[in-house]
């Protein structure tokens, strides 16, 4: 795809490893400068080194739902790389696995705080500081558990369903100069989702029409497309990247 993002700057939340780092690798490979967020500065520094060093990447540690961290990251992105053209809301939590009927409401509130309200706050910050005047593109990372029930993942799926609805609403409100889309992965082989597949990867993969689980690069390629000019007439949409498992489950 060449250098589709030459001269562009992206913030990717939750990007010290896994899907977020996979997205960052794809964008850097196509010319972007990236600002990564995560909880630990040491892990972010390692990611920055893997992406080519401070000429192409910056790591800013903090909690995704912390307003000061959001403001500082957006400010540093513009100060360091002179723009903020792209935003990927990838940070998310899933502290509960089990029936929703047994869920502590305090845990549920925290899930929505990070997975939904923080994502909105990042968009607001990016809009206020740069995108309102210059335009931009946003991709929110949802989940296939938002599309249909997933055992044990009820509150996580519910939060991602809200994120999808927010994506559509923001696309309407922020067009035409800002495009907002979402990607819904199925199980991707990362530390975050390890409990879902470790020890049963072959069995789980068999339920996918493409007979494998996702890799971070699979999501990186999809996100890069939605952020690129090749998707210039696409906004408010959900791209499901799931190895066909959603279709396969319906077919069964």
Short mmCIF file of C-alpha atoms in Angstrom, two decimals, residues 18-145:
data_model
loop_
_atom_site.label_atom_id
_atom_site.label_comp_id
_atom_site.label_asym_id
_atom_site.label_seq_id
_atom_site.Cartn_x
_atom_site.Cartn_y
_atom_site.Cartn_z
CA UNK A 18 -1.16 -7.05 21.26
CA UNK A 19 -3.69 -5.57 18.87
CA UNK A 20 -2.67 -1.99 19.61
CA UNK A 21 0.98 -2.68 18.81
CA UNK A 22 -0.07 -4.57 15.69
CA UNK A 23 -1.98 -1.50 14.52
CA UNK A 24 1.00 0.73 15.30
CA UNK A 25 3.35 -1.50 13.29
CA UNK A 26 1.07 -1.30 10.26
CA UNK A 27 0.73 2.48 10.43
CA UNK A 28 4.48 3.04 10.91
CA UNK A 29 5.21 0.71 7.98
CA UNK A 30 3.05 3.02 5.87
CA UNK A 31 4.71 6.25 6.94
CA UNK A 32 2.86 7.37 10.08
CA UNK A 33 4.29 8.70 13.33
CA UNK A 34 2.54 7.06 16.28
CA UNK A 35 1.86 7.94 19.90
CA UNK A 36 1.22 4.89 22.06
CA UNK A 37 -0.49 4.76 25.42
CA UNK A 38 -0.45 2.06 28.07
CA UNK A 39 -0.12 1.54 31.79
CA UNK A 40 3.66 0.97 32.05
CA UNK A 41 6.31 3.28 30.62
CA UNK A 42 8.89 0.48 30.45
CA UNK A 43 6.67 -1.61 28.17
CA UNK A 44 5.89 1.42 26.05
CA UNK A 45 9.60 2.22 25.70
CA UNK A 46 10.19 -1.31 24.41
CA UNK A 47 7.38 -0.86 21.89
CA UNK A 48 8.84 2.47 20.75
CA UNK A 49 12.19 0.78 20.11
CA UNK A 50 10.50 -1.94 18.07
CA UNK A 51 8.79 0.73 15.97
CA UNK A 52 11.99 2.56 15.06
CA UNK A 53 12.67 4.85 18.01
CA UNK A 54 11.67 8.42 18.88
CA UNK A 55 11.74 9.60 15.27
CA UNK A 56 8.62 7.56 14.57
CA UNK A 57 7.05 6.73 17.93
CA UNK A 58 6.33 8.15 21.37
CA UNK A 59 5.06 6.30 24.43
CA UNK A 60 2.97 8.07 27.09
CA UNK A 61 2.06 6.03 30.17
CA UNK A 62 -1.21 6.45 32.02
CA UNK A 63 -4.72 5.12 32.55
CA UNK A 64 -6.95 5.29 29.51
CA UNK A 65 -9.83 6.78 31.51
CA UNK A 66 -7.75 9.47 33.22
CA UNK A 67 -8.66 12.91 31.89
CA UNK A 68 -5.25 14.43 32.60
CA UNK A 69 -3.50 11.57 30.81
CA UNK A 70 -5.78 12.05 27.80
CA UNK A 71 -5.07 15.78 27.64
CA UNK A 72 -1.32 15.33 28.14
CA UNK A 73 -1.09 12.66 25.43
CA UNK A 74 -2.95 14.74 22.85
CA UNK A 75 -0.82 17.78 23.69
CA UNK A 76 2.42 15.84 23.42
CA UNK A 77 1.36 14.27 20.12
CA UNK A 78 0.90 17.68 18.54
CA UNK A 79 4.01 19.16 20.15
CA UNK A 80 6.19 16.22 19.08
CA UNK A 81 4.88 15.44 15.61
CA UNK A 82 3.01 18.65 14.67
CA UNK A 83 -0.41 17.07 14.05
CA UNK A 84 -3.02 14.58 15.24
CA UNK A 85 -4.68 13.11 12.19
CA UNK A 86 -5.63 9.61 13.32
CA UNK A 87 -7.07 8.18 16.55
CA UNK A 88 -7.51 4.50 17.38
CA UNK A 89 -9.44 3.74 20.57
CA UNK A 90 -8.03 0.31 21.35
CA UNK A 91 -7.69 0.39 25.15
CA UNK A 92 -10.20 -1.83 26.89
CA UNK A 93 -10.68 -3.97 29.98
CA UNK A 94 -12.52 -7.17 30.77
CA UNK A 95 -12.10 -7.87 34.50
CA UNK A 96 -15.09 -10.21 34.74
CA UNK A 97 -15.69 -13.60 33.12
CA UNK A 98 -18.95 -15.19 34.14
CA UNK A 99 -22.73 -14.72 34.25
CA UNK A 100 -23.93 -11.13 34.22
CA UNK A 101 -26.44 -11.99 36.95
CA UNK A 102 -23.51 -12.42 39.37
CA UNK A 103 -21.66 -9.28 38.29
CA UNK A 104 -20.75 -6.61 40.85
CA UNK A 105 -22.27 -3.34 39.57
CA UNK A 106 -19.07 -1.52 40.50
CA UNK A 107 -17.13 -3.73 38.10
CA UNK A 108 -19.73 -3.14 35.38
CA UNK A 109 -19.40 0.62 35.80
CA UNK A 110 -15.62 0.41 35.47
CA UNK A 111 -15.91 -1.60 32.25
CA UNK A 112 -18.12 1.06 30.70
CA UNK A 113 -15.90 3.82 32.07
CA UNK A 114 -12.85 2.49 30.24
CA UNK A 115 -14.39 0.85 27.17
CA UNK A 116 -16.95 3.55 26.34
CA UNK A 117 -16.68 6.84 28.21
CA UNK A 118 -12.90 6.99 27.90
CA UNK A 119 -13.14 6.35 24.16
CA UNK A 120 -15.54 9.27 23.87
CA UNK A 121 -13.21 11.46 25.90
CA UNK A 122 -10.28 10.68 23.59
CA UNK A 123 -12.39 11.71 20.60
CA UNK A 124 -13.39 14.92 22.38
CA UNK A 125 -9.77 15.77 23.17
CA UNK A 126 -8.56 15.04 19.64
CA UNK A 127 -11.46 17.03 18.20
CA UNK A 128 -10.87 20.04 20.41
CA UNK A 129 -7.10 20.23 19.93
CA UNK A 130 -6.71 19.31 16.25
CA UNK A 131 -9.42 17.52 14.28
CA UNK A 132 -12.16 20.15 14.45
CA UNK A 133 -10.00 22.53 12.44
CA UNK A 134 -7.92 20.11 10.38
CA UNK A 135 -10.12 17.01 10.01
CA UNK A 136 -9.22 13.47 10.99
CA UNK A 137 -10.13 9.81 11.15
CA UNK A 138 -11.11 7.65 14.11
CA UNK A 139 -11.37 3.88 14.48
CA UNK A 140 -12.83 2.29 17.61
CA UNK A 141 -11.94 -1.32 18.43
CA UNK A 142 -15.13 -3.17 19.34
CA UNK A 143 -15.63 -6.96 19.54
CA UNK A 144 -17.61 -9.72 17.89
CA UNK A 145 -19.09 -10.29 21.36
#
